Short mmCIF file of C-alpha atoms in Angstrom, two decimals:
data_model
loop_
_atom_site.label_atom_id
_atom_site.label_comp_id
_atom_site.label_asym_id
_atom_site.label_seq_id
_atom_site.Cartn_x
_atom_site.Cartn_y
_atom_site.Cartn_z
CA UNK A 1 152.54 69.77 53.37
CA UNK A 2 155.99 69.80 51.80
CA UNK A 3 157.27 66.65 50.06
CA UNK A 4 160.78 66.46 48.65
CA UNK A 5 161.19 64.19 45.65
CA UNK A 6 164.14 62.86 43.69
CA UNK A 7 163.78 61.19 40.30
CA UNK A 8 166.64 61.25 37.75
CA UNK A 9 164.17 60.57 34.89
CA UNK A 10 162.11 63.74 34.23
CA UNK A 11 159.64 61.79 32.07
CA UNK A 12 158.50 59.84 35.16
CA UNK A 13 157.76 62.85 37.32
CA UNK A 14 154.25 63.68 36.11
CA UNK A 15 153.00 60.16 36.76
CA UNK A 16 154.52 60.07 40.23
CA UNK A 17 153.06 63.45 41.18
CA UNK A 18 149.58 62.20 40.27
CA UNK A 19 149.86 59.42 42.89
CA UNK A 20 150.43 61.84 45.78
CA UNK A 21 147.65 63.11 48.09
CA UNK A 22 145.85 66.26 47.03
CA UNK A 23 147.29 69.42 48.51
CA UNK A 24 150.83 68.12 48.80
CA UNK A 25 153.48 70.69 47.88
CA UNK A 26 156.04 68.84 45.77
CA UNK A 27 159.64 69.99 45.41
CA UNK A 28 161.88 68.11 42.97
CA UNK A 29 165.59 68.00 43.72
CA UNK A 30 168.70 66.44 42.18
CA UNK A 31 171.18 66.59 45.06
CA UNK A 32 171.50 67.24 48.77
CA UNK A 33 173.75 70.25 48.18
CA UNK A 34 171.09 72.30 46.40
CA UNK A 35 168.70 71.86 49.35
CA UNK A 36 171.06 72.01 52.31
CA UNK A 37 169.75 74.69 54.67
CA UNK A 38 166.86 75.62 52.36
CA UNK A 39 163.24 76.11 53.41
CA UNK A 40 162.21 73.00 51.51
CA UNK A 41 164.79 70.84 53.28
CA UNK A 42 163.82 72.13 56.72
CA UNK A 43 160.05 71.97 56.24
CA UNK A 44 159.77 68.75 54.24
CA UNK A 45 157.72 66.06 55.98
CA UNK A 46 158.54 63.17 53.62
CA UNK A 47 161.26 62.42 51.07
CA UNK A 48 160.27 60.43 47.98
CA UNK A 49 163.20 58.71 46.28
CA UNK A 50 162.81 57.09 42.86
CA UNK A 51 165.62 54.70 41.95
CA UNK A 52 166.04 54.18 38.21
CA UNK A 53 169.66 53.01 38.20
CA UNK A 54 172.26 51.28 40.33
CA UNK A 55 174.30 52.72 41.95
CA UNK A 56 173.07 56.28 42.51
CA UNK A 57 175.30 58.42 44.73
CA UNK A 58 172.87 61.37 44.87
CA UNK A 59 170.05 59.10 46.07
CA UNK A 60 172.32 57.61 48.73
CA UNK A 61 173.30 61.02 50.07
CA UNK A 62 169.71 62.28 50.18
CA UNK A 63 168.57 59.13 51.98
CA UNK A 64 171.30 59.32 54.60
CA UNK A 65 170.85 63.03 55.25
CA UNK A 66 167.04 62.96 55.51
CA UNK A 67 166.64 60.00 57.87
CA UNK A 68 165.17 59.51 60.45
CA UNK A 69 162.43 61.60 58.89
CA UNK A 70 160.19 59.34 56.74
CA UNK A 71 161.59 58.29 53.38
CA UNK A 72 159.62 56.45 50.69
CA UNK A 73 161.76 54.48 48.23
CA UNK A 74 160.34 53.46 44.85
CA UNK A 75 162.69 50.97 43.18
CA UNK A 76 162.20 51.09 39.40
CA UNK A 77 165.38 49.19 38.49
CA UNK A 78 164.74 45.99 36.56
CA UNK A 79 166.77 43.88 38.96
CA UNK A 80 165.37 45.49 42.11
CA UNK A 81 168.86 46.40 43.35
CA UNK A 82 167.56 48.57 46.19
CA UNK A 83 165.13 46.01 47.59
CA UNK A 84 167.37 44.63 50.33
CA UNK A 85 169.37 47.77 51.01
CA UNK A 86 169.07 50.11 53.98
CA UNK A 87 166.96 48.40 56.62
CA UNK A 88 165.53 51.31 58.63
CA UNK A 89 162.20 51.59 60.41
CA UNK A 90 161.56 55.03 58.88
CA UNK A 91 162.29 53.84 55.34
CA UNK A 92 159.15 52.69 53.51
CA UNK A 93 159.37 50.77 50.24
CA UNK A 94 156.70 51.09 47.58
CA UNK A 95 155.99 50.18 43.98
CA UNK A 96 153.88 52.02 41.43
CA UNK A 97 150.68 50.39 42.67
CA UNK A 98 151.26 50.97 46.39
CA UNK A 99 152.86 54.43 46.23
CA UNK A 100 149.54 56.25 46.65
CA UNK A 101 148.48 54.23 49.69
CA UNK A 102 151.88 54.56 51.38
CA UNK A 103 151.95 58.32 50.91
CA UNK A 104 148.34 58.65 52.09
CA UNK A 105 149.13 56.67 55.26
CA UNK A 106 152.05 58.98 55.98
CA UNK A 107 150.29 62.25 55.20
CA UNK A 108 146.50 61.91 55.56
CA UNK A 109 144.86 61.81 59.02
CA UNK A 110 143.20 58.60 60.17
CA UNK A 111 141.23 57.74 63.34
CA UNK A 112 143.17 56.75 66.45
CA UNK A 113 141.13 53.56 66.71
CA UNK A 114 142.76 52.32 63.50
CA UNK A 115 146.22 52.33 65.11
CA UNK A 116 147.89 50.57 68.00
CA UNK A 117 149.30 53.34 70.19
CA UNK A 118 148.33 56.87 71.27
CA UNK A 119 150.65 59.21 73.18
CA UNK A 120 149.51 62.43 74.87
CA UNK A 121 152.45 64.81 75.24
CA UNK A 122 153.23 68.22 76.63
CA UNK A 123 156.37 69.69 78.15
CA UNK A 124 154.29 71.97 80.35
CA UNK A 125 151.46 70.99 82.69
CA UNK A 126 149.06 73.50 81.15
CA UNK A 127 146.15 71.07 80.92
CA UNK A 128 145.22 67.90 82.73
CA UNK A 129 146.87 65.20 80.64
CA UNK A 130 145.77 62.47 83.05
CA UNK A 131 142.11 63.35 82.50
CA UNK A 132 142.52 63.36 78.73
CA UNK A 133 144.41 60.04 78.84
CA UNK A 134 141.72 58.35 80.93
CA UNK A 135 138.92 59.57 78.68
CA UNK A 136 140.77 58.52 75.51
CA UNK A 137 141.54 55.07 76.93
CA UNK A 138 137.93 54.42 77.89
CA UNK A 139 136.74 55.66 74.51
CA UNK A 140 139.12 53.28 72.72
CA UNK A 141 137.95 50.41 74.90
CA UNK A 142 134.53 50.75 73.22
CA UNK A 143 132.36 49.63 76.15
CA UNK A 144 134.94 47.09 77.20
CA UNK A 145 135.11 45.28 73.87
CA UNK A 146 138.77 46.23 73.37
CA UNK A 147 141.69 45.68 75.74
CA UNK A 148 143.50 48.93 76.50
CA UNK A 149 146.71 49.40 78.47
CA UNK A 150 147.30 52.84 80.01
CA UNK A 151 150.96 53.72 80.62
CA UNK A 152 151.23 56.72 82.93
CA UNK A 153 154.70 58.17 82.31
CA UNK A 154 153.86 61.68 83.47
CA UNK A 155 156.17 64.01 85.39
CA UNK A 156 156.52 65.03 88.13
CA UNK A 157 153.83 62.58 89.30
CA UNK A 158 151.79 59.74 87.83
CA UNK A 159 148.21 60.75 88.74
CA UNK A 160 146.00 58.27 86.90
CA UNK A 161 146.06 55.57 89.60
CA UNK A 162 145.00 58.13 92.22
CA UNK A 163 142.34 59.59 89.92
CA UNK A 164 140.74 56.18 89.41
CA UNK A 165 141.41 54.90 92.92
CA UNK A 166 143.03 51.78 91.53
CA UNK A 167 146.41 50.10 91.88
CA UNK A 168 148.55 49.56 88.77
CA UNK A 169 148.51 45.89 87.83
CA UNK A 170 152.16 45.86 86.83
CA UNK A 171 155.40 47.67 87.54
CA UNK A 172 157.33 48.72 84.45
CA UNK A 173 160.64 47.55 85.89
CA UNK A 174 159.09 44.15 86.75
CA UNK A 175 157.74 43.78 83.22
CA UNK A 176 161.12 44.68 81.74
CA UNK A 177 162.91 42.11 83.92
CA UNK A 178 160.38 39.36 83.20
CA UNK A 179 159.35 40.31 79.69
CA UNK A 180 159.95 36.73 78.50
CA UNK A 181 156.90 35.77 80.61
CA UNK A 182 154.56 38.30 79.00
CA UNK A 183 151.79 36.29 77.35
CA UNK A 184 148.01 36.14 77.21
CA UNK A 185 147.68 34.10 80.40
CA UNK A 186 149.96 36.35 82.45
CA UNK A 187 148.18 39.47 81.25
CA UNK A 188 144.67 38.07 81.62
CA UNK A 189 142.31 40.60 83.27
CA UNK A 190 141.97 40.03 86.99
CA UNK A 191 138.69 39.91 88.94
CA UNK A 192 136.77 43.15 88.99
CA UNK A 193 138.59 44.69 86.05
CA UNK A 194 136.25 46.64 83.80
CA UNK A 195 136.58 46.55 80.06
CA UNK A 196 140.09 45.15 79.98
CA UNK A 197 141.60 48.47 81.11
CA UNK A 198 145.04 47.96 82.72
CA UNK A 199 147.50 50.47 84.13
CA UNK A 200 151.28 50.75 84.36
CA UNK A 201 153.08 53.66 86.04
CA UNK A 202 156.69 54.79 85.97
CA UNK A 203 158.88 53.24 88.67
CA UNK A 204 161.22 55.33 90.81
CA UNK A 205 163.99 57.16 88.98
CA UNK A 206 166.57 54.60 90.08
CA UNK A 207 164.51 51.70 88.78
CA UNK A 208 163.78 53.50 85.53
CA UNK A 209 167.44 54.28 84.97
CA UNK A 210 168.23 50.59 85.39
CA UNK A 211 166.00 49.65 82.42
CA UNK A 212 168.01 49.62 79.23
CA UNK A 213 166.59 51.08 76.03
CA UNK A 214 166.56 47.67 74.26
CA UNK A 215 164.76 46.10 77.25
CA UNK A 216 162.10 48.83 77.32
CA UNK A 217 161.67 48.62 73.54
CA UNK A 218 161.22 44.85 73.70
CA UNK A 219 158.79 45.16 76.62
CA UNK A 220 156.57 47.59 74.71
CA UNK A 221 156.70 45.35 71.64
CA UNK A 222 155.53 42.36 73.68
CA UNK A 223 152.77 44.33 75.40
CA UNK A 224 151.48 45.63 72.07
CA UNK A 225 150.85 42.06 70.92
CA UNK A 226 148.37 41.43 73.74
CA UNK A 227 146.44 44.72 73.83
CA UNK A 228 144.27 46.37 71.22
CA UNK A 229 145.57 49.81 72.16
CA UNK A 230 148.36 51.34 74.26
CA UNK A 231 147.68 54.84 75.61
CA UNK A 232 150.63 56.79 77.04
CA UNK A 233 150.40 59.85 79.29
CA UNK A 234 153.63 61.83 78.79
CA UNK A 235 152.45 65.06 80.41
CA UNK A 236 155.48 67.00 81.65
CA UNK A 237 157.94 64.97 79.59
CA UNK A 238 160.18 67.04 77.35
CA UNK A 239 162.44 66.07 74.50
CA UNK A 240 164.13 62.91 75.70
CA UNK A 241 165.11 59.38 74.74
CA UNK A 242 162.01 58.06 76.55
CA UNK A 243 159.71 60.29 74.49
CA UNK A 244 161.50 59.25 71.30
CA UNK A 245 161.17 55.57 72.19
CA UNK A 246 157.47 55.84 73.06
CA UNK A 247 156.75 57.87 69.92
CA UNK A 248 158.19 55.04 67.86
CA UNK A 249 155.53 52.71 69.29
CA UNK A 250 152.59 55.06 68.62
CA UNK A 251 150.61 55.61 65.47
CA UNK A 252 149.17 58.85 66.89
CA UNK A 253 150.72 61.65 68.93
CA UNK A 254 148.59 64.35 70.55
CA UNK A 255 150.31 67.52 71.75
CA UNK A 256 148.56 69.61 74.38
CA UNK A 257 148.71 73.41 74.49
CA UNK A 258 146.63 76.36 75.64
CA UNK A 259 146.46 79.84 74.15
CA UNK A 260 149.46 81.25 76.06
CA UNK A 261 152.41 82.11 73.84
CA UNK A 262 154.86 80.04 75.89
CA UNK A 263 152.60 77.00 75.69
CA UNK A 264 152.21 77.34 71.91
CA UNK A 265 155.96 77.74 71.47
CA UNK A 266 156.62 74.70 73.65
CA UNK A 267 154.19 72.61 71.57
CA UNK A 268 155.79 73.83 68.32
CA UNK A 269 159.28 72.90 69.55
CA UNK A 270 158.11 69.46 70.67
CA UNK A 271 156.34 68.94 67.33
CA UNK A 272 159.53 69.81 65.43
CA UNK A 273 161.48 67.41 67.61
CA UNK A 274 159.06 64.54 67.00
CA UNK A 275 159.01 65.16 63.25
CA UNK A 276 162.81 65.19 63.17
CA UNK A 277 162.79 61.86 65.02
CA UNK A 278 160.69 60.26 62.28
CA UNK A 279 157.13 60.60 63.62
CA UNK A 280 154.46 59.88 61.03
CA UNK A 281 153.25 63.36 59.97
CA UNK A 282 149.60 62.27 59.67
CA UNK A 283 149.60 60.98 63.25
CA UNK A 284 150.78 64.22 64.85
CA UNK A 285 148.39 66.98 65.88
CA UNK A 286 147.44 69.55 68.52
CA UNK A 287 144.74 69.37 71.16
CA UNK A 288 144.02 72.99 72.10
CA UNK A 289 142.79 73.63 75.63
CA UNK A 290 141.49 76.71 77.46
CA UNK A 291 143.72 78.38 80.05
CA UNK A 292 140.92 79.90 82.13
CA UNK A 293 137.50 78.32 82.73
CA UNK A 294 135.05 79.54 80.15
CA UNK A 295 137.68 81.30 78.04
CA UNK A 296 137.74 79.85 74.50
CA UNK A 297 141.11 79.99 72.72
CA UNK A 298 141.40 81.66 69.33
CA UNK A 299 141.82 78.38 67.45
CA UNK A 300 142.56 79.94 64.04
CA UNK A 301 145.31 82.18 65.43
CA UNK A 302 146.95 79.31 67.32
CA UNK A 303 146.75 76.90 64.37
CA UNK A 304 148.46 79.43 62.10
CA UNK A 305 151.56 79.40 64.32
CA UNK A 306 152.12 75.65 64.49
CA UNK A 307 153.76 73.17 62.10
CA UNK A 308 151.05 70.57 62.85
CA UNK A 309 147.27 70.53 62.37
CA UNK A 310 144.80 71.52 65.06
CA UNK A 311 142.78 68.39 65.82
CA UNK A 312 140.26 69.66 68.35
CA UNK A 313 139.48 72.36 70.89
CA UNK A 314 138.99 70.78 74.29
CA UNK A 315 136.50 72.00 76.88
CA UNK A 316 137.43 73.15 80.35
CA UNK A 317 137.78 70.20 82.75
CA UNK A 318 138.23 71.96 86.09
CA UNK A 319 134.90 70.68 87.38
CA UNK A 320 135.70 67.09 86.43
CA UNK A 321 139.18 67.27 88.00
CA UNK A 322 137.76 68.80 91.17
CA UNK A 323 135.24 65.97 91.43
CA UNK A 324 137.97 63.35 91.10
CA UNK A 325 140.22 65.04 93.64
CA UNK A 326 137.28 65.15 96.04
CA UNK A 327 136.94 61.38 95.82
CA UNK A 328 133.98 61.49 93.45
CA UNK A 329 133.97 60.37 89.86
CA UNK A 330 132.72 63.13 87.52
CA UNK A 331 129.14 62.95 86.37
CA UNK A 332 128.00 62.71 82.76
CA UNK A 333 127.54 66.47 82.47
CA UNK A 334 131.20 67.08 83.32
CA UNK A 335 132.60 64.36 81.05
CA UNK A 336 130.38 64.62 78.01
CA UNK A 337 131.96 67.74 76.41
CA UNK A 338 135.47 66.24 76.64
CA UNK A 339 134.37 62.96 75.11
CA UNK A 340 132.47 64.71 72.34
CA UNK A 341 135.49 66.87 71.52
CA UNK A 342 137.64 63.76 71.02
CA UNK A 343 135.06 61.65 69.21
CA UNK A 344 136.03 62.65 65.69
CA UNK A 345 139.71 61.88 66.25
CA UNK A 346 139.18 58.60 68.07
CA UNK A 347 136.88 57.18 65.43
CA UNK A 348 134.51 55.49 67.87
CA UNK A 349 130.95 56.72 68.17
CA UNK A 350 129.53 54.29 70.67
CA UNK A 351 126.63 54.82 73.10
CA UNK A 352 127.29 56.54 76.45
CA UNK A 353 129.67 53.85 77.69
CA UNK A 354 131.37 56.44 79.90
CA UNK A 355 128.51 56.14 82.38
CA UNK A 356 130.27 53.00 83.63
CA UNK A 357 133.03 55.30 84.80
CA UNK A 358 130.77 56.47 87.59
CA UNK A 359 130.80 53.01 89.15
CA UNK A 360 133.99 53.01 91.21
CA UNK A 361 133.43 49.38 92.22
CA UNK A 362 133.91 48.35 88.58
CA UNK A 363 137.54 49.45 88.82
#
């Protein structure tokens, strides 16, 4: 993973390099001009800036040009001149002691259960994103011990409510209009709700267009305070302001693709877009799915063509989807491979809690 670094004091460079995660490819630079259009500038995932003096025009130019991609600023000036400068959500400040932990958080994978939000994204409907979203949400709920909110923002249709034969508790436009009322009492689980799992779907296009970006941002911020995890289904959503906004609320982003060239290319383009928008590199990865039942993708060949790591190879879910569409919840044999494939990424290894899923009355 490429890391750009700027430090005007060469004597400090060796010590700084030792604090970075193993395997990081470090490229030292002195100005934006020498990197403009270069491979390093295009492929860099993080920019490390070391401030040893005030002012520093080269540091300022690098910072401005690299954002919104993640920038780590280490202020080594005696007066701490840079401490209050440049408030930006993709700018991370560190000192000598915390530099290693900040860089590890940005670059080293961590389990989804350690974060607040998970988004499942794909521009193409090559795999059933609703099924994956449901399974991930129930896994994160950990037998109902955690409260999980599922936000079905899929296009062209939101399928999760129909899959689970349940009505969404809230309308997104209603929440945005009355977000000042969002509190623990208002969001308390209603009768018959299992495991604290709630659901929100996209409103009609007209209602969605009426929600301003600040209102939606504030609504998601308020919801995040009252749930342990938010899980977004963005199947069918391409590069858009909605995707950018949601990505900013998620610690983990899963891209879906199968082994078709057009699907891989679509995932690569979406990954590049998310990285350019400031997504945390360690939270971004690919879930590889089969195109035909029983046909296993060549994982190594696919992984070699993508700018993000391959997290897991998913099993075929046609049988499970067919069961749901027939009005029957899938049995343990249909669900177990999908849940096992995700287990390592989710970070929860609980007993077979998914058997509760078979009890439609619980929902």
